[in-house]
Amino acid sequence: MFKRYLLRRLLHAVLLLAGVSVLSFVLLELAPGDFLGEARINPQLSASTIAALQEQYGLNQSLPHKYLSWLGSVTKGSFGVSFSYNLPVSTLLWPRARKTLQLTLASLFLSWLIALPLGVLSAGRRGGWLDRGTSLVTSLLLGLPDLVLACLVLFLAVRTGWFRTGHPILPITVLVLAALPLLVRHVRSALLDVAQQPHVRAARAHGIHGMQLWFQWLLPAAANPLASLFGLSIAGLISSSLLVETILGWPGLGPLFLEAIAARDFYLVIGPVMLSAVFLVAGVLIGDLLLYLVDPRIRTGI
Amino acid sequence: MKSLPLLQKLAIAVLICLHLAVLGARFLAPYDPTEQNRASTLTAPSRIFPLGTDEFGRDQLSRMLWGGQISLATGWIATLLALGIGLTLGVAAGFWGGWSDALLMRGAELFLALPWLYLLLAVRAFLPLSLSPWAMALMIAAIIGTVGWARPARLIRGVVLSAKEREFVYAARGFGASPWRLITKHCLPETYGVLLTQAALLLPQFILAEVTLSFLGFGVAEPAVSWGNLLQPLRQISIIGGYWWMTLPVLLVVAVAWGFSALEDALASSNRANSG
Amino acid sequence: MHNDPALLRVERLTKTYSRRSWLAARHPEMPAVAGVDLELRAKHCLAIVGASGSGKSTLARCIAGLEQPTSGRIQFAGRELHAAMIHRRIQLIFQDPGASLNPRFRVAEALEEPLVIHGKNFGREETVERLRQVGLAESMAERLTSQLSGGQKARLALARALAALDQGHPNILILDESLASLDLSVQAQMVNLLLDLRKPRQLAYILIAHDLSLALHWAGEIAVMYQGQIVERNTPHMLLADPRHPHTKQLVAASLEKESLTTEGGGGRPGV
């Protein structure tokens, strides 16, 4: 049963990623520039040199040709070649991807670690001082975009000198602060919704309360929205990481990507785009799988 | 409107004032935003330069006012584009259903799975550098808008789907109403609420996208001004540590984010009041 | 064949929902309407009575042109009706008349909708007159439809249906359980109104219901529907006296029980 569900979701994810790759290729091809743009206006390079370079980099090929050969390189594990570095894209990507994953996973863990209890306590003592305080802070934080948060943290780090730039605590702090407000709000509202459900109210009317209520009724019922939320929070972290890594000097995918696009290094650009799409889709997939494990209703729906 | 908390009202008021100030940059800005004054680089706020100058001696106040035009305009154009596409596709899918609906849902899923910031940067990088600032801003707005239609489209589809099942639509059909009339007179009015809340959600995101792009150096090229360009110097530690007035443009971004967040809350509570 | 005495003739009407339609969830294999034959003369009243799921609403919608029958024929005054013309001769009033009114519209707007759709208009005077015909005051014209009471909404729905129908010809009005949701006294008023309008507007009525109570009062003929087919057809008097089909017997029994409950309650039946 689980295997069938897993296979279906995997197939769906793969199809989605294939679609994303095609769309990305098309969009990038539509844009008129390419790697040799600068070279062409350089008076020191002759037209024949340019032509030879074009051959070498495969810039003359048609779009389907390029796409298919890229797909071929994906199966071989090289993901195309970087023009600037003259190396397979994968050798450049993996170390950076690891760094980004480290950041993302750490932030994921920390943000849920903080958000769950905060959300639970806020929902549990609705209207209390913790609830109102949390609500105020989340409203404030929600209004601060990632860009601002990153600059703020950088500013503080520089002023106080507590952490040097490049230390992981800086980007993690920003990512967590960026993710927390929505997470806390959603956890809180999911729990409040669940508390209103008929079977939970019936349990309370029967006198069940405290720990038993939480672990046997509330948390299992809230598992559905929370599992979906988990997948979405991964997606959010991936999107934020590009900017945060760049501003705070963390050597992840972000800075590599920006370098690549400045150089118009086509395959090195496609690499991180696809990788972040993979993380995104993987995040939602994990959310769906968690949902399956946690919510029996999903299992019977197959 | 009366029942809004004070902070919310304040945030929305600031947002509106900001827009008005930016619109009136021609009249309010004391200097040309690109005019350099080599003698007074990085001066603190004073009577001559109310908000100080940057490393090229350009007046920050004027740059903030004029820069807002590009940043805000890009956000608004992108939002209108995304909502326009989303409305058209969502209505078509919701009303006619069948394969057009299936196509829309698959397509929306695809676009929602796109890492749009990455894609935005990538496409921008491959655009020719020779475009004029406004042409570039329009292109950026176009890219953001065409990638961001998916969420509004899905929401509108949902609204139209349920609206067309309502009895008064069947009744109108029973009088021989054309699909056009059914859509414009009966389904569209139901979408206005969603459109407004989506606008309040997307506007800050898209404005921020332009700012981020320019901040990273991939927005409008110098010497054109955008809020992102104003924030660029902050990437240098020496600036962020030593010259406090250079961080003022951050307040602009925060004001926009808070203002729209308050607006969204206000819309949400008025929607609740109307349907409750 | 303009001399056909029957205003409406339905022959072997069948409607099956394809498996993909959500409506098929209830009857995945059985057709909703299975080979129904029916006749209705001008200014007569036919009641179609059956339990939920018997297909009576589907039948009504097919006749009114809101659904396409899978097979069979519908003839109006001896001819097949062109889709564009159906709504000018046959109108259907829905189960919840209030829901058939867009709450954002004003009363006058809602009344005029059938005409506006075809590019025409009522004058203010005509609108007021039509409202008066169904018992709505002139002051209602500018109110939002959402502000009307249940009974007023039913009257407005009736006025709209009448506005859509061609004047000067015999027409058909189908009431799809439209009166069931109203208070008894309001129901009675509506029935009176419908009976009053019958001659001047040359209306024939098809009354769709799930029990016999209203049908017994004012229908000239009752057809009992069960699982998509007409299983029995007779005058009210004969139906009560000699029900043949088991389902008819159930309906008769239920209505007699209801009858005795109301009389025992000491209130007597609401007069029509």
PDB file of C-alpha atoms in Angstrom, chain C residues 212 224 232 234 237-253 256:
ATOM      1  CA  LEU C 212     -48.874  13.968  -1.981  1.00  0.00           C
ATOM      2  CA  VAL C 224     -46.077   8.740  -9.417  1.00  0.00           C
ATOM      3  CA  GLU C 232     -48.855   5.072 -11.927  1.00  0.00           C
ATOM      4  CA  ASN C 234     -54.446   8.927 -12.063  1.00  0.00           C
ATOM      5  CA  HIS C 237     -59.498  10.978  -6.137  1.00  0.00           C
ATOM      6  CA  MET C 238     -58.836   7.677  -7.879  1.00  0.00           C
ATOM      7  CA  LEU C 239     -55.292   7.511  -6.593  1.00  0.00           C
ATOM      8  CA  LEU C 240     -56.430   7.770  -3.012  1.00  0.00           C
ATOM      9  CA  ALA C 241     -59.237   5.354  -3.528  1.00  0.00           C
ATOM     10  CA  ASP C 242     -57.356   2.704  -5.448  1.00  0.00           C
ATOM     11  CA  PRO C 243     -53.559   2.911  -5.425  1.00  0.00           C
ATOM     12  CA  ARG C 244     -52.007   0.120  -7.498  1.00  0.00           C
ATOM     13  CA  HIS C 245     -48.211   0.321  -7.338  1.00  0.00           C
ATOM     14  CA  PRO C 246     -46.582  -0.417  -3.950  1.00  0.00           C
ATOM     15  CA  HIS C 247     -44.804   2.905  -3.968  1.00  0.00           C
ATOM     16  CA  THR C 248     -48.071   4.719  -4.570  1.00  0.00           C
ATOM     17  CA  LYS C 249     -49.543   2.894  -1.626  1.00  0.00           C
ATOM     18  CA  GLN C 250     -46.649   4.099   0.516  1.00  0.00           C
ATOM     19  CA  LEU C 251     -47.212   7.669  -0.560  1.00  0.00           C
ATOM     20  CA  VAL C 252     -50.936   7.465   0.073  1.00  0.00           C
ATOM     21  CA  ALA C 253     -50.382   5.955   3.479  1.00  0.00           C
ATOM     22  CA  LEU C 256     -53.146  10.001   5.226  1.00  0.00           C
TER      23      LEU C 256
END
